[in-house]
């Protein structure tokens, strides 16, 4: 068996020149800045959040609320604690669609886009660990 040799007649690949690299960075820089500015803007739209108790957790009289899509899920947890009259040291476990516990730094809008059902973001809550 012989090792194949490269084709010596094919043109060599030349690295881009400094001028080409500079021109490419100038062209992409404004779009990157625009994307960054768009990312920094908070989503002011509202998401319907439906709370469902699990196990021995207290049941809320009104379990449907609207949350700002740009807020972190931590804001939903704090709101839920306030509605249930829970202290900081009391355990509260939250789940999305009775499937997983979201990270507190996830945005409500992102959770809704990925896991919303029938126009609602369903948040299950419990005072004891319910799943995994």
PDB file of C-alpha atoms in Angstrom:
ATOM      1  CA  UNK A   1       0.000   0.000   0.000  1.00  0.00           C
ATOM      2  CA  UNK A   2       1.241   3.422  -0.845  1.00  0.00           C
ATOM      3  CA  UNK A   3       0.327   6.692   0.771  1.00  0.00           C
ATOM      4  CA  UNK A   4      -1.465   9.025  -1.639  1.00  0.00           C
ATOM      5  CA  UNK A   5       0.548  12.090  -2.496  1.00  0.00           C
ATOM      6  CA  UNK A   6      -1.045  15.500  -2.748  1.00  0.00           C
ATOM      7  CA  UNK A   7      -1.771  16.873  -6.181  1.00  0.00           C
ATOM      8  CA  UNK A   8       1.065  19.253  -6.882  1.00  0.00           C
ATOM      9  CA  UNK A   9      -0.784  20.869  -9.757  1.00  0.00           C
ATOM     10  CA  UNK A  10      -3.644  22.184  -7.597  1.00  0.00           C
ATOM     11  CA  UNK A  11      -3.320  25.803  -6.476  1.00  0.00           C
ATOM     12  CA  UNK A  12      -2.057  26.382  -2.960  1.00  0.00           C
ATOM     13  CA  UNK A  13      -4.476  27.785  -0.380  1.00  0.00           C
ATOM     14  CA  UNK A  14      -3.430  31.279   0.532  1.00  0.00           C
ATOM     15  CA  UNK A  15      -4.230  32.699   3.991  1.00  0.00           C
ATOM     16  CA  UNK A  16      -6.359  35.861   3.880  1.00  0.00           C
ATOM     17  CA  UNK A  17      -4.475  39.114   3.852  1.00  0.00           C
ATOM     18  CA  UNK A  18      -4.629  41.634   6.676  1.00  0.00           C
ATOM     19  CA  UNK A  19      -6.691  43.995   4.472  1.00  0.00           C
ATOM     20  CA  UNK A  20      -9.273  41.254   3.785  1.00  0.00           C
ATOM     21  CA  UNK A  21      -9.545  40.390   7.459  1.00  0.00           C
ATOM     22  CA  UNK A  22      -9.937  44.087   8.385  1.00  0.00           C
ATOM     23  CA  UNK A  23     -12.652  44.585   5.748  1.00  0.00           C
ATOM     24  CA  UNK A  24     -14.539  41.499   6.958  1.00  0.00           C
ATOM     25  CA  UNK A  25     -14.443  42.653  10.588  1.00  0.00           C
ATOM     26  CA  UNK A  26     -15.726  46.111   9.658  1.00  0.00           C
ATOM     27  CA  UNK A  27     -18.616  44.580   7.724  1.00  0.00           C
ATOM     28  CA  UNK A  28     -19.636  42.188  10.531  1.00  0.00           C
ATOM     29  CA  UNK A  29     -19.076  44.577  13.426  1.00  0.00           C
ATOM     30  CA  UNK A  30     -22.281  46.644  13.004  1.00  0.00           C
ATOM     31  CA  UNK A  31     -24.443  43.531  12.727  1.00  0.00           C
ATOM     32  CA  UNK A  32     -22.840  42.095  15.855  1.00  0.00           C
ATOM     33  CA  UNK A  33     -23.499  45.337  17.721  1.00  0.00           C
ATOM     34  CA  UNK A  34     -27.099  45.384  16.504  1.00  0.00           C
ATOM     35  CA  UNK A  35     -27.578  41.812  17.693  1.00  0.00           C
ATOM     36  CA  UNK A  36     -26.098  42.676  21.072  1.00  0.00           C
ATOM     37  CA  UNK A  37     -28.390  45.697  21.458  1.00  0.00           C
ATOM     38  CA  UNK A  38     -31.403  43.572  20.487  1.00  0.00           C
ATOM     39  CA  UNK A  39     -30.398  40.956  23.068  1.00  0.00           C
ATOM     40  CA  UNK A  40     -30.070  43.592  25.811  1.00  0.00           C
ATOM     41  CA  UNK A  41     -33.657  44.793  25.319  1.00  0.00           C
ATOM     42  CA  UNK A  42     -36.142  43.271  27.751  1.00  0.00           C
ATOM     43  CA  UNK A  43     -39.203  41.596  26.269  1.00  0.00           C
ATOM     44  CA  UNK A  44     -42.171  43.586  27.614  1.00  0.00           C
ATOM     45  CA  UNK A  45     -44.836  41.169  26.362  1.00  0.00           C
ATOM     46  CA  UNK A  46     -46.848  39.190  28.878  1.00  0.00           C
ATOM     47  CA  UNK A  47     -47.032  35.411  29.401  1.00  0.00           C
ATOM     48  CA  UNK A  48     -49.980  33.703  31.087  1.00  0.00           C
ATOM     49  CA  UNK A  49     -48.674  31.575  33.973  1.00  0.00           C
ATOM     50  CA  UNK A  50     -50.904  28.895  35.521  1.00  0.00           C
ATOM     51  CA  UNK A  51     -49.870  27.562  38.939  1.00  0.00           C
ATOM     52  CA  UNK A  52     -50.804  24.014  39.961  1.00  0.00           C
ATOM     53  CA  UNK A  53     -50.226  22.629  43.460  1.00  0.00           C
ATOM     54  CA  UNK A  54     -48.643  19.212  43.937  1.00  0.00           C
ATOM     55  CA  UNK A  55     -49.003  17.015  46.992  1.00  0.00           C
ATOM     56  CA  UNK A  56     -49.615  18.866  50.247  1.00  0.00           C
ATOM     57  CA  UNK A  57     -48.746  22.326  48.902  1.00  0.00           C
ATOM     58  CA  UNK A  58     -51.352  25.000  49.623  1.00  0.00           C
ATOM     59  CA  UNK A  59     -53.805  25.627  46.786  1.00  0.00           C
ATOM     60  CA  UNK A  60     -54.148  29.166  45.465  1.00  0.00           C
ATOM     61  CA  UNK A  61     -57.608  30.719  45.052  1.00  0.00           C
ATOM     62  CA  UNK A  62     -56.553  32.438  41.847  1.00  0.00           C
ATOM     63  CA  UNK A  63     -53.973  30.366  40.016  1.00  0.00           C
ATOM     64  CA  UNK A  64     -53.673  32.285  36.720  1.00  0.00           C
ATOM     65  CA  UNK A  65     -51.436  35.357  36.476  1.00  0.00           C
ATOM     66  CA  UNK A  66     -49.563  37.287  33.797  1.00  0.00           C
ATOM     67  CA  UNK A  67     -45.794  37.665  33.974  1.00  0.00           C
ATOM     68  CA  UNK A  68     -43.489  39.827  31.881  1.00  0.00           C
ATOM     69  CA  UNK A  69     -41.679  37.652  29.344  1.00  0.00           C
ATOM     70  CA  UNK A  70     -38.334  39.385  29.931  1.00  0.00           C
ATOM     71  CA  UNK A  71     -38.255  38.620  33.661  1.00  0.00           C
ATOM     72  CA  UNK A  72     -36.204  35.806  35.106  1.00  0.00           C
ATOM     73  CA  UNK A  73     -38.007  32.751  36.481  1.00  0.00           C
ATOM     74  CA  UNK A  74     -36.676  33.802  39.906  1.00  0.00           C
ATOM     75  CA  UNK A  75     -39.260  36.624  39.834  1.00  0.00           C
ATOM     76  CA  UNK A  76     -42.018  34.023  39.373  1.00  0.00           C
ATOM     77  CA  UNK A  77     -40.676  32.035  42.337  1.00  0.00           C
ATOM     78  CA  UNK A  78     -40.604  35.156  44.547  1.00  0.00           C
ATOM     79  CA  UNK A  79     -44.139  36.086  43.448  1.00  0.00           C
ATOM     80  CA  UNK A  80     -45.372  32.557  44.191  1.00  0.00           C
ATOM     81  CA  UNK A  81     -43.777  32.644  47.663  1.00  0.00           C
ATOM     82  CA  UNK A  82     -45.523  35.944  48.334  1.00  0.00           C
ATOM     83  CA  UNK A  83     -48.903  34.626  47.150  1.00  0.00           C
ATOM     84  CA  UNK A  84     -48.577  31.504  49.319  1.00  0.00           C
ATOM     85  CA  UNK A  85     -47.369  33.489  52.349  1.00  0.00           C
ATOM     86  CA  UNK A  86     -44.186  31.432  52.591  1.00  0.00           C
ATOM     87  CA  UNK A  87     -41.037  32.510  54.407  1.00  0.00           C
ATOM     88  CA  UNK A  88     -37.608  32.485  52.776  1.00  0.00           C
ATOM     89  CA  UNK A  89     -36.445  29.485  54.796  1.00  0.00           C
ATOM     90  CA  UNK A  90     -39.439  27.333  53.806  1.00  0.00           C
ATOM     91  CA  UNK A  91     -38.833  24.898  50.949  1.00  0.00           C
ATOM     92  CA  UNK A  92     -40.556  25.530  47.609  1.00  0.00           C
ATOM     93  CA  UNK A  93     -39.970  23.362  44.557  1.00  0.00           C
ATOM     94  CA  UNK A  94     -41.150  24.502  41.126  1.00  0.00           C
ATOM     95  CA  UNK A  95     -41.495  22.477  37.934  1.00  0.00           C
ATOM     96  CA  UNK A  96     -42.515  23.241  34.372  1.00  0.00           C
ATOM     97  CA  UNK A  97     -45.233  20.933  32.997  1.00  0.00           C
ATOM     98  CA  UNK A  98     -44.600  18.489  35.862  1.00  0.00           C
ATOM     99  CA  UNK A  99     -41.410  17.492  34.089  1.00  0.00           C
ATOM    100  CA  UNK A 100     -38.336  19.476  35.156  1.00  0.00           C
ATOM    101  CA  UNK A 101     -37.169  22.193  37.520  1.00  0.00           C
ATOM    102  CA  UNK A 102     -36.149  25.294  35.541  1.00  0.00           C
ATOM    103  CA  UNK A 103     -33.084  27.338  36.394  1.00  0.00           C
ATOM    104  CA  UNK A 104     -33.916  30.582  38.220  1.00  0.00           C
ATOM    105  CA  UNK A 105     -32.037  32.595  35.574  1.00  0.00           C
ATOM    106  CA  UNK A 106     -34.141  31.281  32.655  1.00  0.00           C
ATOM    107  CA  UNK A 107     -36.450  33.933  31.248  1.00  0.00           C
ATOM    108  CA  UNK A 108     -40.198  33.443  31.457  1.00  0.00           C
ATOM    109  CA  UNK A 109     -40.550  34.166  27.736  1.00  0.00           C
ATOM    110  CA  UNK A 110     -37.981  31.560  26.775  1.00  0.00           C
ATOM    111  CA  UNK A 111     -39.627  28.925  28.977  1.00  0.00           C
ATOM    112  CA  UNK A 112     -42.995  29.778  27.436  1.00  0.00           C
ATOM    113  CA  UNK A 113     -41.654  29.569  23.861  1.00  0.00           C
ATOM    114  CA  UNK A 114     -40.112  26.165  24.537  1.00  0.00           C
ATOM    115  CA  UNK A 115     -42.611  24.582  26.944  1.00  0.00           C
ATOM    116  CA  UNK A 116     -45.848  26.588  26.785  1.00  0.00           C
ATOM    117  CA  UNK A 117     -49.035  24.535  26.383  1.00  0.00           C
ATOM    118  CA  UNK A 118     -52.408  25.837  25.215  1.00  0.00           C
ATOM    119  CA  UNK A 119     -51.365  29.458  25.643  1.00  0.00           C
ATOM    120  CA  UNK A 120     -50.112  28.995  29.228  1.00  0.00           C
ATOM    121  CA  UNK A 121     -46.860  28.305  31.001  1.00  0.00           C
ATOM    122  CA  UNK A 122     -47.801  25.661  33.551  1.00  0.00           C
ATOM    123  CA  UNK A 123     -45.801  25.921  36.775  1.00  0.00           C
ATOM    124  CA  UNK A 124     -46.281  23.090  39.262  1.00  0.00           C
ATOM    125  CA  UNK A 125     -45.196  23.804  42.825  1.00  0.00           C
ATOM    126  CA  UNK A 126     -44.703  21.748  45.953  1.00  0.00           C
ATOM    127  CA  UNK A 127     -43.299  22.115  49.474  1.00  0.00           C
ATOM    128  CA  UNK A 128     -41.527  18.745  49.115  1.00  0.00           C
ATOM    129  CA  UNK A 129     -39.449  17.464  46.242  1.00  0.00           C
ATOM    130  CA  UNK A 130     -41.827  15.802  43.794  1.00  0.00           C
ATOM    131  CA  UNK A 131     -39.699  14.695  40.841  1.00  0.00           C
ATOM    132  CA  UNK A 132     -36.005  13.888  40.335  1.00  0.00           C
TER     133      UNK A 132
END
